[in-house]
PDB file of C-alpha atoms in Angstrom:
ATOM      1  CA  ALA A1483     -10.139  31.537   7.391  1.00 72.00           C
ATOM      2  CA  GLN A1484      -7.462  28.876   7.862  1.00 80.00           C
ATOM      3  CA  SER A1485      -3.739  29.688   7.623  1.00 89.00           C
ATOM      4  CA  VAL A1486      -0.385  28.486   8.848  1.00 93.00           C
ATOM      5  CA  ALA A1487       2.644  30.683   9.346  1.00 95.00           C
ATOM      6  CA  GLN A1488       6.237  29.467   9.560  1.00 96.00           C
ATOM      7  CA  PRO A1489       8.104  32.763  10.615  1.00 95.00           C
ATOM      8  CA  GLU A1490      11.617  31.567   9.767  1.00 96.00           C
ATOM      9  CA  ASP A1491      12.760  30.954   6.229  1.00 95.00           C
ATOM     10  CA  GLN A1492      15.909  29.271   7.530  1.00 97.00           C
ATOM     11  CA  VAL A1493      17.161  27.703  10.831  1.00 98.00           C
ATOM     12  CA  ASN A1494      20.736  27.057  11.302  1.00 98.00           C
ATOM     13  CA  VAL A1495      21.971  24.883  14.150  1.00 98.00           C
ATOM     14  CA  ALA A1496      25.056  23.008  15.045  1.00 98.00           C
ATOM     15  CA  GLU A1497      25.111  19.264  15.090  1.00 98.00           C
ATOM     16  CA  GLY A1498      24.285  17.926  18.474  1.00 97.00           C
ATOM     17  CA  ASN A1499      22.441  20.986  19.551  1.00 98.00           C
ATOM     18  CA  PRO A1500      18.667  21.061  20.119  1.00 97.00           C
ATOM     19  CA  LEU A1501      16.544  22.473  17.262  1.00 97.00           C
ATOM     20  CA  THR A1502      13.300  24.312  16.989  1.00 98.00           C
ATOM     21  CA  VAL A1503      11.282  24.947  13.914  1.00 98.00           C
ATOM     22  CA  LYS A1504       8.313  27.295  14.614  1.00 98.00           C
ATOM     23  CA  CYS A1505       4.815  27.092  13.316  1.00 98.00           C
ATOM     24  CA  THR A1506       1.536  29.092  14.235  1.00 97.00           C
ATOM     25  CA  TYR A1507      -1.825  28.527  12.843  1.00 94.00           C
ATOM     26  CA  SER A1508      -5.247  30.159  12.683  1.00 91.00           C
ATOM     27  CA  VAL A1509      -8.460  28.115  12.278  1.00 85.00           C
ATOM     28  CA  SER A1510     -12.131  28.473  13.166  1.00 80.00           C
ATOM     29  CA  GLY A1511     -12.590  25.193  14.751  1.00 79.00           C
ATOM     30  CA  ASN A1512     -10.321  22.613  16.341  1.00 82.00           C
ATOM     31  CA  PRO A1513      -7.191  21.826  14.270  1.00 87.00           C
ATOM     32  CA  TYR A1514      -5.599  18.769  13.055  1.00 90.00           C
ATOM     33  CA  LEU A1515      -1.835  19.687  12.907  1.00 93.00           C
ATOM     34  CA  PHE A1516       1.018  18.052  10.893  1.00 94.00           C
ATOM     35  CA  TRP A1517       4.682  18.423  10.088  1.00 96.00           C
ATOM     36  CA  TYR A1518       6.323  17.051   6.889  1.00 95.00           C
ATOM     37  CA  VAL A1519       9.893  17.065   5.726  1.00 96.00           C
ATOM     38  CA  GLN A1520      11.097  17.257   2.172  1.00 94.00           C
ATOM     39  CA  TYR A1521      14.620  16.242   1.123  1.00 92.00           C
ATOM     40  CA  PRO A1522      16.133  17.703  -2.039  1.00 86.00           C
ATOM     41  CA  ASN A1523      14.235  16.472  -5.331  1.00 81.00           C
ATOM     42  CA  ARG A1524      11.867  14.209  -3.222  1.00 84.00           C
ATOM     43  CA  GLY A1525       8.212  14.350  -2.240  1.00 86.00           C
ATOM     44  CA  LEU A1526       7.134  15.190   1.364  1.00 91.00           C
ATOM     45  CA  GLN A1527       7.415  12.690   4.024  1.00 92.00           C
ATOM     46  CA  PHE A1528       5.174  12.526   7.024  1.00 92.00           C
ATOM     47  CA  LEU A1529       6.781  13.238  10.394  1.00 95.00           C
ATOM     48  CA  LEU A1530       3.995  13.568  12.940  1.00 94.00           C
ATOM     49  CA  LYS A1531       0.540  14.746  13.707  1.00 92.00           C
ATOM     50  CA  TYR A1532      -1.746  16.016  16.472  1.00 93.00           C
ATOM     51  CA  ILE A1533      -5.227  15.028  16.242  1.00 88.00           C
ATOM     52  CA  THR A1534      -6.340  15.047  19.904  1.00 85.00           C
ATOM     53  CA  GLY A1535      -5.071  14.052  23.327  1.00 86.00           C
ATOM     54  CA  ASP A1536      -1.571  14.576  24.645  1.00 89.00           C
ATOM     55  CA  ASN A1537      -0.111  18.066  23.628  1.00 92.00           C
ATOM     56  CA  LEU A1538       3.329  16.529  23.226  1.00 95.00           C
ATOM     57  CA  VAL A1539       3.417  14.375  20.034  1.00 95.00           C
ATOM     58  CA  LYS A1540       6.453  12.161  19.106  1.00 95.00           C
ATOM     59  CA  GLY A1541       7.150  11.356  15.528  1.00 93.00           C
ATOM     60  CA  SER A1542       9.628   9.865  13.132  1.00 90.00           C
ATOM     61  CA  TYR A1543      13.539  10.237  13.394  1.00 92.00           C
ATOM     62  CA  GLY A1544      13.403  11.547  16.982  1.00 95.00           C
ATOM     63  CA  PHE A1545      11.481  14.703  16.219  1.00 97.00           C
ATOM     64  CA  GLU A1546       8.499  15.941  18.437  1.00 97.00           C
ATOM     65  CA  ALA A1547       6.062  18.719  18.476  1.00 97.00           C
ATOM     66  CA  GLU A1548       4.002  20.435  21.246  1.00 94.00           C
ATOM     67  CA  PHE A1549       0.494  21.635  20.555  1.00 95.00           C
ATOM     68  CA  ASN A1550      -0.157  24.893  22.406  1.00 95.00           C
ATOM     69  CA  LYS A1551      -3.727  25.936  22.091  1.00 92.00           C
ATOM     70  CA  SER A1552      -3.501  29.333  23.810  1.00 93.00           C
ATOM     71  CA  GLN A1553      -0.576  30.379  21.719  1.00 95.00           C
ATOM     72  CA  THR A1554      -2.045  28.615  18.479  1.00 95.00           C
ATOM     73  CA  SER A1555       1.430  27.036  17.949  1.00 96.00           C
ATOM     74  CA  PHE A1556       2.693  23.653  17.039  1.00 97.00           C
ATOM     75  CA  HIS A1557       6.601  24.014  17.058  1.00 98.00           C
ATOM     76  CA  LEU A1558       8.806  21.032  15.887  1.00 98.00           C
ATOM     77  CA  LYS A1559      11.520  20.067  18.159  1.00 98.00           C
ATOM     78  CA  LYS A1560      14.435  17.630  18.397  1.00 98.00           C
ATOM     79  CA  PRO A1561      16.874  17.418  21.376  1.00 97.00           C
ATOM     80  CA  SER A1562      20.008  16.751  19.356  1.00 97.00           C
ATOM     81  CA  ALA A1563      20.153  17.694  15.609  1.00 97.00           C
ATOM     82  CA  LEU A1564      21.954  15.616  13.048  1.00 97.00           C
ATOM     83  CA  VAL A1565      23.575  16.805   9.676  1.00 96.00           C
ATOM     84  CA  SER A1566      21.145  14.369   8.020  1.00 95.00           C
ATOM     85  CA  ASP A1567      18.168  16.331   9.470  1.00 96.00           C
ATOM     86  CA  SER A1568      19.068  19.220   6.928  1.00 97.00           C
ATOM     87  CA  ALA A1569      15.924  19.550   4.741  1.00 97.00           C
ATOM     88  CA  LEU A1570      12.822  21.600   4.215  1.00 96.00           C
ATOM     89  CA  TYR A1571      10.171  21.411   6.693  1.00 97.00           C
ATOM     90  CA  PHE A1572       6.481  22.147   6.285  1.00 96.00           C
ATOM     91  CA  CYS A1573       3.812  22.535   8.878  1.00 96.00           C
ATOM     92  CA  ALA A1574       0.249  21.927   7.841  1.00 94.00           C
ATOM     93  CA  VAL A1575      -3.246  22.450   9.428  1.00 91.00           C
ATOM     94  CA  ARG A1576      -6.662  21.020   8.739  1.00 84.00           C
ATOM     95  CA  ASP A1577      -9.614  23.068  10.227  1.00 71.00           C
ATOM     96  CA  ARG A1578     -12.071  20.270  11.092  1.00 66.00           C
ATOM     97  CA  LEU A1579     -14.872  22.848  11.138  1.00 59.00           C
ATOM     98  CA  ILE A1580     -14.257  24.272   7.682  1.00 59.00           C
ATOM     99  CA  SER A1581     -12.648  21.471   5.906  1.00 59.00           C
ATOM    100  CA  GLY A1582     -15.523  19.143   6.882  1.00 64.00           C
ATOM    101  CA  ASN A1583     -15.013  15.801   4.977  1.00 66.00           C
ATOM    102  CA  THR A1584     -12.628  17.130   2.313  1.00 73.00           C
ATOM    103  CA  GLY A1585      -9.477  16.288   4.268  1.00 77.00           C
ATOM    104  CA  LYS A1586      -7.827  19.421   2.819  1.00 84.00           C
ATOM    105  CA  LEU A1587      -4.614  20.614   4.405  1.00 87.00           C
ATOM    106  CA  ILE A1588      -3.288  24.180   4.354  1.00 90.00           C
ATOM    107  CA  PHE A1589       0.530  24.332   4.246  1.00 92.00           C
ATOM    108  CA  GLY A1590       3.046  26.903   5.658  1.00 93.00           C
ATOM    109  CA  GLN A1591       5.622  28.290   3.217  1.00 93.00           C
ATOM    110  CA  GLY A1592       8.291  25.994   4.673  1.00 95.00           C
ATOM    111  CA  THR A1593      11.394  26.377   6.744  1.00 96.00           C
ATOM    112  CA  THR A1594      14.948  25.244   5.627  1.00 96.00           C
ATOM    113  CA  LEU A1595      16.895  23.418   8.336  1.00 97.00           C
ATOM    114  CA  GLN A1596      20.560  23.550   7.972  1.00 97.00           C
ATOM    115  CA  VAL A1597      22.628  21.516  10.465  1.00 97.00           C
ATOM    116  CA  LYS A1598      26.246  22.040  10.272  1.00 97.00           C
ATOM    117  CA  PRO A1599      28.903  19.703  11.699  1.00 95.00           C
TER     118      PRO A1599
ATOM    119  CA  ASN B1151       3.621  -1.275  -2.487  1.00 60.00           C
ATOM    120  CA  ALA B1152       4.172   1.653  -4.622  1.00 71.00           C
ATOM    121  CA  GLY B1153       2.111   4.217  -2.722  1.00 91.00           C
ATOM    122  CA  VAL B1154       1.656   7.318  -4.935  1.00 94.00           C
ATOM    123  CA  THR B1155       3.135   7.329  -8.345  1.00 95.00           C
ATOM    124  CA  GLN B1156       3.328  10.479 -10.540  1.00 96.00           C
ATOM    125  CA  THR B1157       4.147  10.576 -14.216  1.00 96.00           C
ATOM    126  CA  PRO B1158       6.126  12.177 -15.924  1.00 96.00           C
ATOM    127  CA  LYS B1159       8.830  13.193 -13.435  1.00 95.00           C
ATOM    128  CA  PHE B1160      10.098  15.902 -15.702  1.00 95.00           C
ATOM    129  CA  ARG B1161       8.609  17.817 -18.777  1.00 96.00           C
ATOM    130  CA  VAL B1162       9.406  20.906 -20.579  1.00 97.00           C
ATOM    131  CA  LEU B1163       6.462  22.572 -22.530  1.00 97.00           C
ATOM    132  CA  LYS B1164       6.299  25.318 -24.882  1.00 97.00           C
ATOM    133  CA  THR B1165       3.715  28.073 -24.186  1.00 97.00           C
ATOM    134  CA  GLY B1166       0.296  27.066 -25.454  1.00 97.00           C
ATOM    135  CA  GLN B1167       0.938  23.286 -25.443  1.00 97.00           C
ATOM    136  CA  SER B1168      -1.187  20.931 -23.361  1.00 96.00           C
ATOM    137  CA  MET B1169      -0.320  18.133 -21.263  1.00 96.00           C
ATOM    138  CA  THR B1170      -1.830  15.763 -18.556  1.00 97.00           C
ATOM    139  CA  LEU B1171      -0.091  14.685 -15.362  1.00 97.00           C
ATOM    140  CA  LEU B1172      -1.007  11.310 -14.017  1.00 97.00           C
ATOM    141  CA  CYS B1173      -1.245  10.444 -10.389  1.00 97.00           C
ATOM    142  CA  ALA B1174      -1.882   6.740  -9.395  1.00 97.00           C
ATOM    143  CA  GLN B1175      -2.337   5.360  -5.929  1.00 96.00           C
ATOM    144  CA  ASP B1176      -2.629   1.696  -4.871  1.00 94.00           C
ATOM    145  CA  MET B1177      -3.846   2.285  -1.219  1.00 92.00           C
ATOM    146  CA  ASN B1178      -7.509   2.564  -2.002  1.00 93.00           C
ATOM    147  CA  HIS B1179      -7.699   6.218  -0.684  1.00 92.00           C
ATOM    148  CA  GLU B1180     -10.858   8.022  -1.063  1.00 91.00           C
ATOM    149  CA  TYR B1181      -9.290  11.535  -1.133  1.00 92.00           C
ATOM    150  CA  MET B1182      -6.668  12.858  -3.714  1.00 95.00           C
ATOM    151  CA  TYR B1183      -5.138  16.179  -4.207  1.00 95.00           C
ATOM    152  CA  TRP B1184      -2.968  18.188  -6.657  1.00 97.00           C
ATOM    153  CA  TYR B1185      -0.720  20.790  -5.260  1.00 96.00           C
ATOM    154  CA  ARG B1186       2.001  23.007  -6.755  1.00 96.00           C
ATOM    155  CA  GLN B1187       5.068  24.130  -4.915  1.00 95.00           C
ATOM    156  CA  ASP B1188       6.806  27.337  -5.698  1.00 93.00           C
ATOM    157  CA  PRO B1189       9.778  28.758  -3.728  1.00 86.00           C
ATOM    158  CA  GLY B1190       8.747  30.747  -0.766  1.00 82.00           C
ATOM    159  CA  MET B1191       4.978  29.987  -1.252  1.00 85.00           C
ATOM    160  CA  GLY B1192       4.810  26.491   0.293  1.00 88.00           C
ATOM    161  CA  LEU B1193       2.268  24.056  -1.316  1.00 92.00           C
ATOM    162  CA  ARG B1194      -0.908  25.566  -2.816  1.00 94.00           C
ATOM    163  CA  LEU B1195      -3.909  23.273  -3.588  1.00 94.00           C
ATOM    164  CA  ILE B1196      -4.941  23.405  -7.133  1.00 97.00           C
ATOM    165  CA  HIS B1197      -7.852  20.808  -7.188  1.00 96.00           C
ATOM    166  CA  TYR B1198      -8.923  17.866  -5.141  1.00 94.00           C
ATOM    167  CA  SER B1199     -11.373  14.862  -5.091  1.00 94.00           C
ATOM    168  CA  VAL B1200     -13.194  13.221  -2.287  1.00 90.00           C
ATOM    169  CA  GLY B1201     -14.159  10.250  -4.350  1.00 91.00           C
ATOM    170  CA  GLU B1202     -14.394   8.576  -7.742  1.00 94.00           C
ATOM    171  CA  GLY B1203     -16.217  10.836 -10.129  1.00 94.00           C
ATOM    172  CA  THR B1204     -15.947  13.898  -7.827  1.00 93.00           C
ATOM    173  CA  THR B1205     -13.684  16.922  -8.141  1.00 95.00           C
ATOM    174  CA  ALA B1206     -13.409  20.372  -6.597  1.00 94.00           C
ATOM    175  CA  LYS B1207     -11.555  23.550  -6.957  1.00 94.00           C
ATOM    176  CA  GLY B1208      -8.831  24.353  -4.502  1.00 92.00           C
ATOM    177  CA  GLU B1209      -6.905  27.685  -3.869  1.00 91.00           C
ATOM    178  CA  VAL B1210      -5.220  28.120  -7.348  1.00 95.00           C
ATOM    179  CA  PRO B1211      -7.424  26.261  -9.929  1.00 97.00           C
ATOM    180  CA  ASP B1212      -7.232  28.606 -12.997  1.00 96.00           C
ATOM    181  CA  GLY B1213      -5.619  27.226 -15.987  1.00 96.00           C
ATOM    182  CA  TYR B1214      -6.023  23.605 -14.799  1.00 98.00           C
ATOM    183  CA  ASN B1215      -8.615  20.775 -15.106  1.00 97.00           C
ATOM    184  CA  VAL B1216      -8.828  17.541 -13.402  1.00 97.00           C
ATOM    185  CA  SER B1217     -10.611  14.138 -13.718  1.00 97.00           C
ATOM    186  CA  ARG B1218     -11.100  11.206 -11.352  1.00 97.00           C
ATOM    187  CA  LEU B1219     -12.848   8.530 -13.609  1.00 95.00           C
ATOM    188  CA  LYS B1220     -11.224   5.781 -11.483  1.00 96.00           C
ATOM    189  CA  LYS B1221     -10.629   5.859  -7.789  1.00 95.00           C
ATOM    190  CA  GLN B1222      -6.985   4.971  -8.062  1.00 96.00           C
ATOM    191  CA  ASN B1223      -6.195   7.746 -10.658  1.00 97.00           C
ATOM    192  CA  PHE B1224      -6.325  11.472 -10.474  1.00 98.00           C
ATOM    193  CA  LEU B1225      -5.288  13.354 -13.764  1.00 98.00           C
ATOM    194  CA  LEU B1226      -4.310  17.082 -13.942  1.00 98.00           C
ATOM    195  CA  GLY B1227      -4.530  18.769 -17.190  1.00 97.00           C
ATOM    196  CA  LEU B1228      -3.144  21.901 -18.670  1.00 96.00           C
ATOM    197  CA  GLU B1229      -4.941  22.924 -21.636  1.00 92.00           C
ATOM    198  CA  SER B1230      -2.675  25.864 -22.700  1.00 96.00           C
ATOM    199  CA  ALA B1231       0.453  26.104 -20.795  1.00 96.00           C
ATOM    200  CA  ALA B1232       1.769  29.414 -19.573  1.00 97.00           C
ATOM    201  CA  PRO B1233       5.123  30.331 -18.199  1.00 97.00           C
ATOM    202  CA  SER B1234       3.451  31.121 -14.814  1.00 96.00           C
ATOM    203  CA  GLN B1235       2.550  27.359 -14.630  1.00 97.00           C
ATOM    204  CA  THR B1236       6.323  26.411 -14.341  1.00 97.00           C
ATOM    205  CA  SER B1237       6.459  24.852 -10.885  1.00 97.00           C
ATOM    206  CA  VAL B1238       6.813  21.324  -9.130  1.00 96.00           C
ATOM    207  CA  TYR B1239       3.624  19.472  -8.947  1.00 97.00           C
ATOM    208  CA  PHE B1240       2.757  17.126  -6.183  1.00 96.00           C
ATOM    209  CA  CYS B1241      -0.017  14.738  -5.957  1.00 96.00           C
ATOM    210  CA  ALA B1242      -1.190  13.331  -2.572  1.00 95.00           C
ATOM    211  CA  SER B1243      -3.768  10.851  -1.389  1.00 94.00           C
ATOM    212  CA  SER B1244      -5.374  10.305   1.982  1.00 88.00           C
ATOM    213  CA  PRO B1245      -7.711   8.108   3.715  1.00 79.00           C
ATOM    214  CA  SER B1246      -9.045  11.096   5.782  1.00 64.00           C
ATOM    215  CA  ARG B1247      -6.227  12.371   8.129  1.00 64.00           C
ATOM    216  CA  GLY B1248      -2.861  13.043   6.670  1.00 72.00           C
ATOM    217  CA  TYR B1249      -1.390  12.612   3.229  1.00 87.00           C
ATOM    218  CA  THR B1250       0.778  10.336   1.290  1.00 91.00           C
ATOM    219  CA  PHE B1251       2.793  12.280  -1.379  1.00 93.00           C
ATOM    220  CA  GLY B1252       4.092  11.308  -4.750  1.00 94.00           C
ATOM    221  CA  SER B1253       7.679  12.140  -5.732  1.00 93.00           C
ATOM    222  CA  GLY B1254       6.645  15.057  -7.826  1.00 94.00           C
ATOM    223  CA  THR B1255       6.579  16.422 -11.330  1.00 96.00           C
ATOM    224  CA  ARG B1256       8.954  19.240 -12.221  1.00 95.00           C
ATOM    225  CA  LEU B1257       7.349  21.184 -15.156  1.00 97.00           C
ATOM    226  CA  THR B1258       8.933  23.954 -17.112  1.00 97.00           C
ATOM    227  CA  VAL B1259       6.957  26.109 -19.533  1.00 97.00           C
ATOM    228  CA  VAL B1260       9.230  28.176 -21.891  1.00 97.00           C
TER     229      VAL B1260
END
């Protein structure tokens, strides 16, 4: 079965410090991996995705994520956090073997990022 | 370019009432999805559609029905609302890889 785990409910960092939001996944086949961000009272916005190729993926707003197949992880990172990065972050996976042509994504439970001035 | 539009944005229902949530997309996407978001549980898939005239059950389909009579619209129905259906509902559409989300419908069932 496919699943996604975000082990931290909340991550607190000081502005200007690097940040990491963790994500691990479990799939039967090769994964498509995604990060989305949700600001208060808004829908989810796409940040970045891994489909194939380079393990380091760069996305919107200076975020990046590293695909690690051996550790089944896809952690979200940013070298220098901004107060405006404070939001709810979701990791999502699509198992290409199981999902077939449905395009279904399975989401983690979300991690709240709090960046303090 | 509106993307994905959900109506209504807010609604309060009494237990046992029915309602329909509308999702409309103008990107000609084949795939559409309905999720519910509850605190600490992330997003859970209710129903989805891989094309006009097709629908399928997701992870938590009980108490909901859907229809996709036109490619651009995906309707989510609650026939007899229950307090357990209090949630934020998100619609998403996709060409095949990755979603575009609507802004959500906050539903309270009292």
